[in-house]
GROMACS .gro file of C-alpha atoms in nm:
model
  404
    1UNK     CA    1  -0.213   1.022   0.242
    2UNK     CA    2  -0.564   1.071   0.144
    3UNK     CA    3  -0.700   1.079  -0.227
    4UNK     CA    4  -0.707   1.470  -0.277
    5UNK     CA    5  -1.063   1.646  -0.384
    6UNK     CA    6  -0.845   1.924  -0.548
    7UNK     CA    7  -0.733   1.719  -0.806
    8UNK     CA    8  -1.123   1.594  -0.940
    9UNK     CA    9  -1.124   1.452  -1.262
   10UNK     CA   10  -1.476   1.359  -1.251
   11UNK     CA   11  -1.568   1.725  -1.320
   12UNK     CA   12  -1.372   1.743  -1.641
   13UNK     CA   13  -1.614   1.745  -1.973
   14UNK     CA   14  -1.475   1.552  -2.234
   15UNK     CA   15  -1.188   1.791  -2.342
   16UNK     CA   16  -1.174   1.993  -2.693
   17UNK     CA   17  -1.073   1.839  -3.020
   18UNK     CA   18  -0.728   1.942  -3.136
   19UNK     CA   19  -0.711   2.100  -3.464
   20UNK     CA   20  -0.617   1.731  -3.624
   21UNK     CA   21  -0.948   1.639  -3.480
   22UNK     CA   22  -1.187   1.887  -3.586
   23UNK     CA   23  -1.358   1.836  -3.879
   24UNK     CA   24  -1.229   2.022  -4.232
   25UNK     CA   25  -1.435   2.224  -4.420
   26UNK     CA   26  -1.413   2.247  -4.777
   27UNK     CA   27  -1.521   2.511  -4.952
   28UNK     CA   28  -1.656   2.587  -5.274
   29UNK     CA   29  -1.677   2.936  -5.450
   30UNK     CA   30  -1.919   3.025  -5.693
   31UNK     CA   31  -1.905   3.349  -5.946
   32UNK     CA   32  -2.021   3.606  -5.724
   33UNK     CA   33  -1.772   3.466  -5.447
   34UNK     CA   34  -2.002   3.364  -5.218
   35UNK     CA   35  -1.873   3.059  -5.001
   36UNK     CA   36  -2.098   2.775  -4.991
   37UNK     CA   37  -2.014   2.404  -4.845
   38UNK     CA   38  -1.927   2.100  -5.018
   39UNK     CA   39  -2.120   1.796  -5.030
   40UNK     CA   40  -1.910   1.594  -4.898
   41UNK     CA   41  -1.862   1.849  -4.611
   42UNK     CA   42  -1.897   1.655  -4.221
   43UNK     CA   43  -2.206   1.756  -4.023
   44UNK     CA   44  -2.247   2.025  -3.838
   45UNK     CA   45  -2.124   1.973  -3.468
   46UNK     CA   46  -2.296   1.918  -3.234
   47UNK     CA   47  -2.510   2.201  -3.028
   48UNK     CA   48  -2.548   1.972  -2.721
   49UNK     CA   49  -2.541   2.202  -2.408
   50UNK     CA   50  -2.298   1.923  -2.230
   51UNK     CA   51  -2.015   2.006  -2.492
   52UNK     CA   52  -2.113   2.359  -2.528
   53UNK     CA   53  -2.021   2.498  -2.194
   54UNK     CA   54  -1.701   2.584  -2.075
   55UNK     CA   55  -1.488   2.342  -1.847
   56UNK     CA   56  -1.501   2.455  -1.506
   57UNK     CA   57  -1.206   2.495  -1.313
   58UNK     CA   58  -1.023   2.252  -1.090
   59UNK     CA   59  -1.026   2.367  -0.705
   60UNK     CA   60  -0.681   2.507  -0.567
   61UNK     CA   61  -0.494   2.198  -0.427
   62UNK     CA   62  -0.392   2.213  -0.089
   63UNK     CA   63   0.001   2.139  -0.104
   64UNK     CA   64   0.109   1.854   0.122
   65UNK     CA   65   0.435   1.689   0.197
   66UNK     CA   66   0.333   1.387   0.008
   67UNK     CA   67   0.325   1.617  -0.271
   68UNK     CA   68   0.730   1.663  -0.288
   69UNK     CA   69   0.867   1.521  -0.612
   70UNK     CA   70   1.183   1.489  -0.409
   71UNK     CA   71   1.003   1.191  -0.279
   72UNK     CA   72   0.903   0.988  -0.561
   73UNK     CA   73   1.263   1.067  -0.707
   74UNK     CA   74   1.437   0.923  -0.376
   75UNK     CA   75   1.246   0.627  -0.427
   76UNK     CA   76   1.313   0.569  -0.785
   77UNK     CA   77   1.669   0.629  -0.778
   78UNK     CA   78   1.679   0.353  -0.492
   79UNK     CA   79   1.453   0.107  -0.657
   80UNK     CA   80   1.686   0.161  -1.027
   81UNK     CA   81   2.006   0.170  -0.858
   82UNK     CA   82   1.979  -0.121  -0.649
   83UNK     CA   83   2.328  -0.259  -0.706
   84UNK     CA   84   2.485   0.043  -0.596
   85UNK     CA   85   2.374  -0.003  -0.231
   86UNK     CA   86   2.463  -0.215   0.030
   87UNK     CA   87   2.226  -0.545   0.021
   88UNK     CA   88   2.159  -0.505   0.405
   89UNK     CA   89   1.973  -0.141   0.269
   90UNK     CA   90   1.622  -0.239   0.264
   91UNK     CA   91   1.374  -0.129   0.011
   92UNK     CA   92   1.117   0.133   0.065
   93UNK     CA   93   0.803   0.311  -0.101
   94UNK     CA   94   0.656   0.721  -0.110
   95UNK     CA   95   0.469   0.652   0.226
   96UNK     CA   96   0.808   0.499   0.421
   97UNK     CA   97   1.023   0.827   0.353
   98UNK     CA   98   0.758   1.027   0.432
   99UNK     CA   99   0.738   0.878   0.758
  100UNK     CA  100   1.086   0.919   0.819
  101UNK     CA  101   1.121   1.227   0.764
  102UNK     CA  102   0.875   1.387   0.919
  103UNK     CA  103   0.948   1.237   1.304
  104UNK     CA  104   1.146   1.396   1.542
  105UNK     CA  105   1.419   1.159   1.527
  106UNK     CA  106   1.429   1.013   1.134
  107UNK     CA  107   1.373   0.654   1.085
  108UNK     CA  108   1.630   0.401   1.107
  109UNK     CA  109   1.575   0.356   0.720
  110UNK     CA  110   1.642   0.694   0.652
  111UNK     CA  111   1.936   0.737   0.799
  112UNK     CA  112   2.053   0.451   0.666
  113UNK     CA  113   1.968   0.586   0.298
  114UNK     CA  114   2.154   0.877   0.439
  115UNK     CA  115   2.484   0.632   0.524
  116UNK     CA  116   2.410   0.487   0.175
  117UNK     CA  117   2.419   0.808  -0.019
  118UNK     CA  118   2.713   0.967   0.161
  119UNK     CA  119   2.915   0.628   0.075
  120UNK     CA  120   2.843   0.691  -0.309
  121UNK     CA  121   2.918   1.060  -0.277
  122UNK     CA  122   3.287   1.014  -0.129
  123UNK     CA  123   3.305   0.690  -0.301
  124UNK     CA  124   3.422   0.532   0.027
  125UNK     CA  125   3.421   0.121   0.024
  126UNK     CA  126   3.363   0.096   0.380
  127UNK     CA  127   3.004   0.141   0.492
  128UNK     CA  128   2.916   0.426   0.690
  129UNK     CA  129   2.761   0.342   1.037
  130UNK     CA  130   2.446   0.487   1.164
  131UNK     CA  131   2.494   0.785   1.440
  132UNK     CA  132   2.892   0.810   1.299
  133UNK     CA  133   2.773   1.018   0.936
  134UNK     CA  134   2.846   1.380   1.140
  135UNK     CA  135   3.216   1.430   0.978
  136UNK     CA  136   3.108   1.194   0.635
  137UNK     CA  137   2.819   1.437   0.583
  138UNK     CA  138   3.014   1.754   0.664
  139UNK     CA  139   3.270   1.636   0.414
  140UNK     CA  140   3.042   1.528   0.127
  141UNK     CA  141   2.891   1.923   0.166
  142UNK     CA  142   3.206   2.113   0.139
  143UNK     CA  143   3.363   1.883  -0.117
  144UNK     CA  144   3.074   2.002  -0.319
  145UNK     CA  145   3.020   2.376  -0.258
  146UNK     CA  146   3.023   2.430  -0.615
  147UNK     CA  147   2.714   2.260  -0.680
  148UNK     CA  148   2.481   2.365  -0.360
  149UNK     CA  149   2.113   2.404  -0.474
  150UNK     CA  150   1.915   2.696  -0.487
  151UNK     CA  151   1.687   2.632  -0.224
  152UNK     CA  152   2.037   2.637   0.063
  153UNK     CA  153   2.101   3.025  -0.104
  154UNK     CA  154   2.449   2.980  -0.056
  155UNK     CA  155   2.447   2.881   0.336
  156UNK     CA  156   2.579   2.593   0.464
  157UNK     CA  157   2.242   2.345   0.582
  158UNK     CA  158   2.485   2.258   0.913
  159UNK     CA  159   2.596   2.582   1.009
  160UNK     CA  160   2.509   2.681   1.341
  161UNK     CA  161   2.559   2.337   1.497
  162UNK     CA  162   2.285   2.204   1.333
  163UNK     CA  163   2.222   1.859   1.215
  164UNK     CA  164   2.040   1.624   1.022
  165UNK     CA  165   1.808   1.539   1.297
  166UNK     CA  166   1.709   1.914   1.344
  167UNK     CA  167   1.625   1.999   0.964
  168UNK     CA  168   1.280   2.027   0.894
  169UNK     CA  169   1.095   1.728   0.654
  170UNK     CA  170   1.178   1.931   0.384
  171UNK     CA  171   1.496   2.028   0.385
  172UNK     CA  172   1.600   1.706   0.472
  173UNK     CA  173   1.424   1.566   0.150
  174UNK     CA  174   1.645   1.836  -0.013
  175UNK     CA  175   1.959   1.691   0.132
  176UNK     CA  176   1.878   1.345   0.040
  177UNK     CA  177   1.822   1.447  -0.343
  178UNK     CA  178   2.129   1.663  -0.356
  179UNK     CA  179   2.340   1.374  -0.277
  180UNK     CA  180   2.166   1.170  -0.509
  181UNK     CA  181   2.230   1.456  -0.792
  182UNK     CA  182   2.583   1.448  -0.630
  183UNK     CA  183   2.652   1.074  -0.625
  184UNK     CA  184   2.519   1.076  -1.005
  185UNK     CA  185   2.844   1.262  -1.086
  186UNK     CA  186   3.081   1.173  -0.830
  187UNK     CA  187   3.019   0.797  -0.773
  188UNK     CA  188   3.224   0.528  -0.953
  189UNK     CA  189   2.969   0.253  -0.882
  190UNK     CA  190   2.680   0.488  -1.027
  191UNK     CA  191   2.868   0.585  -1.352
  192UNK     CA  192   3.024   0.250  -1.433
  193UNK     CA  193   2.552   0.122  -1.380
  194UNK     CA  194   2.481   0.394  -1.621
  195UNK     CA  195   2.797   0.331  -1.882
  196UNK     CA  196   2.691  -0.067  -1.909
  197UNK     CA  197   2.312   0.034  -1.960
  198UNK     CA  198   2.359   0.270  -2.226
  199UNK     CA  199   2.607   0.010  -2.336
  200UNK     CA  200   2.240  -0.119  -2.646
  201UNK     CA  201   2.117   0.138  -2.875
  202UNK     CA  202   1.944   0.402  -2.747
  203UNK     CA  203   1.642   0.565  -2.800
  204UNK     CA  204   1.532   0.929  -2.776
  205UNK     CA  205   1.282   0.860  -2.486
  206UNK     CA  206   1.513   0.607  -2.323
  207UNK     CA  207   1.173   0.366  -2.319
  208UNK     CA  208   1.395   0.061  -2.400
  209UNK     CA  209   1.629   0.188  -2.109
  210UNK     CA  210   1.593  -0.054  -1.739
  211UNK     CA  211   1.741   0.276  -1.549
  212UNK     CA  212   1.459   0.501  -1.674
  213UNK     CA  213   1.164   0.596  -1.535
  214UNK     CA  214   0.853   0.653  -1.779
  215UNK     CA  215   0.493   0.821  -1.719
  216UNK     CA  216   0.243   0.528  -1.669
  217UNK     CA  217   0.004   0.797  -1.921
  218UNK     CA  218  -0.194   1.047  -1.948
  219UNK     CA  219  -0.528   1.205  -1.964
  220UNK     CA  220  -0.772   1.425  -2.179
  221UNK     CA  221  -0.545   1.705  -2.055
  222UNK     CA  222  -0.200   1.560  -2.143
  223UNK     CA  223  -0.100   1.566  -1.795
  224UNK     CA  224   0.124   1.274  -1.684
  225UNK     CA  225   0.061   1.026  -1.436
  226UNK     CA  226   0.354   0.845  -1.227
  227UNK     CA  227   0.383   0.542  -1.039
  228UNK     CA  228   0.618   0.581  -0.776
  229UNK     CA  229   0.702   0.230  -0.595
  230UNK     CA  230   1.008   0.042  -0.437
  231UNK     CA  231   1.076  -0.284  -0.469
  232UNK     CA  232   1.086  -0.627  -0.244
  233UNK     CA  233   0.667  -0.531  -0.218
  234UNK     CA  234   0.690  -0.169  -0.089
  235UNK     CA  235   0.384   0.060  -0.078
  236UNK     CA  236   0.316   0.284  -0.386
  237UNK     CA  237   0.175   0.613  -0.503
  238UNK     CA  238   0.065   0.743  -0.822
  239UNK     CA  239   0.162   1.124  -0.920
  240UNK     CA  240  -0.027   1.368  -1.114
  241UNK     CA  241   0.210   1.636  -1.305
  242UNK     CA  242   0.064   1.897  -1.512
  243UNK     CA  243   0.133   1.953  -1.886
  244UNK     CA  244   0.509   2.023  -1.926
  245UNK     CA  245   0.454   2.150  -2.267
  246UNK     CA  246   0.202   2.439  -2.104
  247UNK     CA  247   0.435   2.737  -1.999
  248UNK     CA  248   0.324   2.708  -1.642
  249UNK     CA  249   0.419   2.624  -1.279
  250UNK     CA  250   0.468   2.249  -1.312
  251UNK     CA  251   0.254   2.111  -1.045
  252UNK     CA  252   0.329   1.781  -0.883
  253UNK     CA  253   0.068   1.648  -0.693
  254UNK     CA  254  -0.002   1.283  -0.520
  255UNK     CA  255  -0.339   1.130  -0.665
  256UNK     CA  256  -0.389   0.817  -0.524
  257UNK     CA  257  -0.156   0.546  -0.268
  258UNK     CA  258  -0.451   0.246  -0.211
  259UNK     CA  259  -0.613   0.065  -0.363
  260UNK     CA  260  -0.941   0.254  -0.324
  261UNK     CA  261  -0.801   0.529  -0.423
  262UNK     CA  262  -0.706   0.387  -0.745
  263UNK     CA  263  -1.060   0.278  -0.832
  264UNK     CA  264  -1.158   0.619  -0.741
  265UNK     CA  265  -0.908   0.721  -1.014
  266UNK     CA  266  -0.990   0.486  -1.252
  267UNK     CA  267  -1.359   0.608  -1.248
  268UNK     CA  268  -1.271   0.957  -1.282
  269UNK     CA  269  -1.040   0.882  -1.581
  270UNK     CA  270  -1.327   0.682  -1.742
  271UNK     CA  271  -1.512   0.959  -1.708
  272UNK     CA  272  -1.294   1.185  -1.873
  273UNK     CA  273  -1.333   1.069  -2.216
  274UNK     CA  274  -1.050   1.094  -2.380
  275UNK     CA  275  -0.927   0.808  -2.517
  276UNK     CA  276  -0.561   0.836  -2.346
  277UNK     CA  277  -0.722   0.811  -2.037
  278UNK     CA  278  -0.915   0.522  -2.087
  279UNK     CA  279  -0.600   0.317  -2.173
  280UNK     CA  280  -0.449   0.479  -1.854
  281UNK     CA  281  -0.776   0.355  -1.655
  282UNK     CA  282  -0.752  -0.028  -1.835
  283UNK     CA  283  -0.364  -0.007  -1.708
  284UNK     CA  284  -0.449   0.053  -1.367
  285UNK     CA  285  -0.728  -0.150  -1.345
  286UNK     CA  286  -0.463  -0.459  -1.485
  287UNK     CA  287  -0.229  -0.388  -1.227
  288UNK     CA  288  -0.462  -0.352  -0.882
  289UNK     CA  289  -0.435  -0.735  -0.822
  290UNK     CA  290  -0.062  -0.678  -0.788
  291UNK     CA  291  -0.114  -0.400  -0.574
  292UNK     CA  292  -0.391  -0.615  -0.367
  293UNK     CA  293  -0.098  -0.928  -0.364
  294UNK     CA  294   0.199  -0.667  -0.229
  295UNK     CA  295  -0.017  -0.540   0.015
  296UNK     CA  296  -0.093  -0.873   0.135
  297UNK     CA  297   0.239  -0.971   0.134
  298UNK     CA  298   0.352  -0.636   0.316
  299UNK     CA  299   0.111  -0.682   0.574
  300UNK     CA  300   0.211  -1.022   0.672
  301UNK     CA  301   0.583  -0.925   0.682
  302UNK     CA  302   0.459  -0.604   0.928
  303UNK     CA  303   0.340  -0.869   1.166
  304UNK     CA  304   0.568  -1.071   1.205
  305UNK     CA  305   0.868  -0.767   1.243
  306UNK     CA  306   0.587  -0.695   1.503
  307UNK     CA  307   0.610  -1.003   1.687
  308UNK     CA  308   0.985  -1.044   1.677
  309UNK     CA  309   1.038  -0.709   1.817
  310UNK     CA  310   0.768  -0.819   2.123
  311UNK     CA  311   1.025  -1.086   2.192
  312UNK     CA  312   1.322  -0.921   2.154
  313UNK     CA  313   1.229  -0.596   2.322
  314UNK     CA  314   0.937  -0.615   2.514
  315UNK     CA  315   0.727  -0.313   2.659
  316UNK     CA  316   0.783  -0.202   3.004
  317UNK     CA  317   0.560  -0.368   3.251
  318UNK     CA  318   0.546  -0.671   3.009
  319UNK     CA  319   0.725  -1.021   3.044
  320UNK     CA  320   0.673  -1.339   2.881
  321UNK     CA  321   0.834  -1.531   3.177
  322UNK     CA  322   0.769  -1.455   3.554
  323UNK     CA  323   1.138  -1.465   3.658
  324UNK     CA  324   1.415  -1.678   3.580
  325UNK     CA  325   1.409  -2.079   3.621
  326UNK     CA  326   1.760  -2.130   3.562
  327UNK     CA  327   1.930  -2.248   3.823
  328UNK     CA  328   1.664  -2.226   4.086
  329UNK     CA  329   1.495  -2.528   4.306
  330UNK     CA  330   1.188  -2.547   4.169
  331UNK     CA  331   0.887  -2.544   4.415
  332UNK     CA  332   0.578  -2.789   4.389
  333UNK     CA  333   0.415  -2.713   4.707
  334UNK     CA  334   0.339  -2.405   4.949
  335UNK     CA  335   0.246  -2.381   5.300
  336UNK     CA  336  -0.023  -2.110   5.420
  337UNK     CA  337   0.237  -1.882   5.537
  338UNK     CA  338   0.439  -1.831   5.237
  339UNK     CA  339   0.391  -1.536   5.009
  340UNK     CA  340   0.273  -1.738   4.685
  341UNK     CA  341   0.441  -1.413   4.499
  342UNK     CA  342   0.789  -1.432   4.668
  343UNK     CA  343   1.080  -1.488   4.455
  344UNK     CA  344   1.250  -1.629   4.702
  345UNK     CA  345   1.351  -2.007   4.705
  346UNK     CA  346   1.242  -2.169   5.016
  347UNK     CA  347   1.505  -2.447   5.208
  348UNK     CA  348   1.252  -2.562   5.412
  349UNK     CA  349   1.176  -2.943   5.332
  350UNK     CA  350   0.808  -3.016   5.205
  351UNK     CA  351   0.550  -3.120   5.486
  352UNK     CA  352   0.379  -3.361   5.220
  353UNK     CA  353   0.296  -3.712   5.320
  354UNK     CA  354   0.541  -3.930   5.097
  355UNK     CA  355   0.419  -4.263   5.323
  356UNK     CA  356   0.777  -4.338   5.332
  357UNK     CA  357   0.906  -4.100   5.685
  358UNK     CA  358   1.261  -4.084   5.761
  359UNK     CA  359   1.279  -4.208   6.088
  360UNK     CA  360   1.445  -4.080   6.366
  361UNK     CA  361   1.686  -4.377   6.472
  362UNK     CA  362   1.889  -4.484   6.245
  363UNK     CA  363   1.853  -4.849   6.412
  364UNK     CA  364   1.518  -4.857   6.215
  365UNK     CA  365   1.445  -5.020   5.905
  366UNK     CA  366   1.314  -4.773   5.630
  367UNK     CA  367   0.952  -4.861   5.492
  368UNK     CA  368   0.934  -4.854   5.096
  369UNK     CA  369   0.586  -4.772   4.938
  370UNK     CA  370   0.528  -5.096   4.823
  371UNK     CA  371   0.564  -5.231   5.218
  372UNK     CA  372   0.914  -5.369   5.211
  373UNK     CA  373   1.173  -5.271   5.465
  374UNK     CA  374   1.493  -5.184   5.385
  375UNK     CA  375   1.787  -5.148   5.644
  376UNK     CA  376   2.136  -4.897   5.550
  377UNK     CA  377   2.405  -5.013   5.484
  378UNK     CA  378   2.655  -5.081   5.703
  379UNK     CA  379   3.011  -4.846   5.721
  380UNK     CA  380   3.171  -4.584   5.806
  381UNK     CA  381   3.085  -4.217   5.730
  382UNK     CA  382   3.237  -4.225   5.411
  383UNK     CA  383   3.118  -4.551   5.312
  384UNK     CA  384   3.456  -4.773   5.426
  385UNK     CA  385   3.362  -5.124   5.597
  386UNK     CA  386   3.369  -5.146   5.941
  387UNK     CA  387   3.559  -5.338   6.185
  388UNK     CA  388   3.469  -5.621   6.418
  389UNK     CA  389   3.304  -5.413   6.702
  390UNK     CA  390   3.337  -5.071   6.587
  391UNK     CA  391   2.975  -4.901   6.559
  392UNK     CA  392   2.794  -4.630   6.346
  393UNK     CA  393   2.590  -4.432   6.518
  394UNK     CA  394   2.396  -4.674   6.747
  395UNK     CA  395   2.431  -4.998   6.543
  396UNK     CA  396   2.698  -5.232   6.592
  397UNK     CA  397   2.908  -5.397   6.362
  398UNK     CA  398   2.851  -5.781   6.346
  399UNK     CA  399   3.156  -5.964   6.501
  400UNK     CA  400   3.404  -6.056   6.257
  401UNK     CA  401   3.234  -5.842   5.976
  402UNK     CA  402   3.488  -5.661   5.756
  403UNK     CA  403   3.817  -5.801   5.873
  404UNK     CA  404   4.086  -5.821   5.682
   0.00000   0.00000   0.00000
């Protein structure tokens, strides 16, 4: 997803001094009660038109779906609660879900999140195969009834014969994070994870907690910034979410998911003066060779999934071999007639000049290559001796050879 112009820090003036910031003024009454300032008052600030006039506002952002924060908290919960999934579940980043969501058919990592999730749910120790979740799924759902979301207002999500497949990349986002809310109460694996974490002393923002999940910072605006990644060298995103102090609609936004777009971001935070965003800028600007490394490493891992699957399961119309050599006499030479494309394994014998012709009587020596003749051997058809007079084929036996 592309680096949204909605969300333009770069047009931010450097944002108003909080009332710890601003300068105090102490004042000094004389007899007729007239206020005058101190001496040791500050200067007056400054009248600079650049910090005089008003911060314009930010353009309306166009919501996307990589805006859903049911995304970056799908990916978290997976990348945290690794041990409570199946080590054959791969890992996966904001951009993968995404992806599998919104095709027709989901991806075969989705759904196998989905086999993951309803596992945990119904605490089942057998995995759940892919394509067989139908009755798990239905289960899971009415088990729970109690604690249906909002957004389902009160109706079942398969009612009317409809499935996973046919939900819409939202609602199926919904589903996933309802069974993660679900699996956080219901799950054995999940609570016993959560009981040995909190097992050290803890903190009241959980920072010194592995299971949490922390804002990377903030800028001149105290909004929080997010980054949202996998593990095993996923892709990542970072989120923008307004000030949750600010009675407001909490806005959730995506702000960057490459590594241009980080240096994009970087510049705009530098830019914004305040000195929380600079240490958010210096963060990100530490951690983009990482990001370059992953990517590298991601890429290379694409290709070769690439090739295998070329191997394995190769396009229509494409073959690595021309047919099969197994078992087949191979042919070294072809004749004018013969279709050089035909399958077909020809009996006849090869019209090539060995220098060495089988000749017609069998009463004639055979002529080697190096000029020596050579006569058969004398017997019967299956290779017995022959009698004193008996004959093979034209030749006679000499007398008295082979008698016993």
């Amino acid at each position: 997803m592309s680096f949204s112009d909605s969300s333009s820090l770069s047009s931010l003036s450097p944002p108003p001094d909080s009332d710890d910031e601003k300068p105090k003024l102490s004042l000094a009454t004389d007899g007729a009660g007239d206020a005058q300032r101190s001496t040791s008052l500050s200067p007056a600030p400054s009248t600079d038109s650049s910090l005089s006039e008003k911060r314009s506002a930010s353009p309306e952002h166009e919501p996307v779906l990589a805006d859903n924060p049911d995304i970056a908290f799908i990916v978290m919960f997976r990348s945290r609660f690794n041990d409570a999934f199946p080590t054959k579940l791969g890992h996966f980043g904001p951009q993968d879900i995404e992806r599998g969501v919104v095709d027709s058919m989901p991806s075969p990592q989705v759904e196998a999140l989905l086999c993951a999730l309803l596992a945990l749910v119904l605490n089942r120790k057998k995995p759940i195969e892919r394509g067989h979740y139908g009755r798990a799924l239905e289960e899971a759902i009415h088990a729970q009834k109690s604690q249906w979301p909002r957004a389902w207002n009160g109706i079942n999500p398969l009612s009317g014969s409809r499935t996973f497949i046919t939900m819409s990349p939202e609602e199926k986002l919904t589903l996933l994070k309802t069974l993660i809310l679900w699996s956080l109460h219901t799950s054995e694996t999940v609570s016993n994870m959560i009981k040995e974490s909190y097992k050290i002393a803890r903190r009241e923002d959980d920072a010194n907690q592995p299971l949490s999940v922390q804002p990377w910072g903030t800028d001149g605006r105290k909004r929080w910034y997010w980054l949202i990644e996998g593990q095993d060298d996923t892709s990542f995103r970072v989120y923008r979410e307004s000030n949750p102090k600010k009675k407001e609609i909490n806005k959730f936004i995506n702000v960057a998911g490459s590594i241009d777009e980080l240096h994009v971001l970087t510049q705009q935070l530098n830019e914004d003066g305040a000195q929380a965003a600079r240490r958010l800028s210096d963060r990100i600007t530490v951690a983009i060779p990482r990001f370059e490394a992953t990517e590298e490493k991601r890429k290379r891992r694409e290709y070769r999934l690439n090739r295998k699957a070329q191997f394995t399961r190769p396009d229509p119309g494409f073959s690595l071999y021309e047919g099969r050599t197994r078992g087949k006499r191979m042919r070294y030479t072809f004749s004018d007639d013969e279709d050089e494309y035909s399958d077909a394994v020809s009996t006849r014998r090869s019209t090539r000049n060995t220098g060495a012709n089988t000749p017609a009587d069998p009463s004639k020596p055979t002529v080697t290559a190096s000029g020596r003749q050579v006569r058969g051997r004398l017997g019967g058809v299956y290779g017995e001796p022959l009698l004193s007079g008996q004959t093979s084929g034209n030749r006679a036996s000499p007398a008295g050879t082979g008698d016993y």
